[in-house]
Amino acid sequence: MKLVLLTALGVGGATVIGALIGFIFKKISHKFSDIVLSFAAGVMLAAAVIGLVLPSLEYGGKYKLIITIVGIFAGALCLNVIDKIVPHLHKLIGTDIEEHGDSSLSKVLLFVTAIAIHNLPEGIAAGVGFGSGDTAQALMIAGGIALQNIPEGMVIIGPMLASGVKPGKTFVIAMITGLIEVVGTLIGYFAVSIASAILPFALAFAGGTMLYVISDEMIPETHAHGSERGATYALLVGFCIMLVSDVLLG
């Protein structure tokens, strides 16, 4: 339990680390952000497949294929519904806030709320990973999500400061978005601990949410500013590093 709690704090704390970087470098170049985010996408892709989807098949029993496929689509559809209610990063950063210079407080708060809402299922994915009993794979999943949270934390700061939010309040808001991820991690862990029968579906569901985030948000965002080649190789590097880690830790 102590390891789960520390991991939850690490996953949520990654957003805070990104926020601190955002304070230091208020204007992060698109190229740098794209490379970092794409590397995180590669890490998350490997973590989703190796740490969530494949274990779902392993624990799924007689109907493992059906359970895993349904779980993946259920996770993706869940985030799709959330996107209909609150658009996420590439829909907000790339249009209203950055390109048109619109720093109105309402749009910035919508932007931060979007990050917070999407952090909950990502946290759940980190927590569910521990349900398989494979600590190494669970840490791999959490590490991939934490890496993705760093650039998210970085991009929170600029828009809020530009809209007139005081630095102290800006940092507190960034911490809250990270705290939501901590809550999600604990929810995921306790859910599969209490009802182990749901583990195969929960693993696939968590994998589906991660695959959705990678395909719908991270890859489009990293390929939208002219850094496609670098972003592609950064994704491959992140993916291969996780493969190597899985082999060495397996």
Tab-separated table of C-alpha atoms in Angstrom, residues 35 222-223 226-235:
chain	number	residue	atom	x	y	z
A	35	ILE	CA	9.603	16.164	-28.483
A	222	THR	CA	3.034	16.734	-31.348
A	223	HIS	CA	2.572	16.652	-35.130
A	226	GLY	CA	6.328	21.271	-37.930
A	227	SER	CA	8.267	18.876	-35.715
A	228	GLU	CA	6.704	15.678	-37.060
A	229	ARG	CA	9.955	13.835	-37.821
A	230	GLY	CA	11.535	14.550	-34.449
A	231	ALA	CA	8.291	13.750	-32.663
A	232	THR	CA	7.991	10.410	-34.459
A	233	TYR	CA	11.504	9.336	-33.496
A	234	ALA	CA	10.976	10.567	-29.930
A	235	LEU	CA	7.892	8.327	-29.717
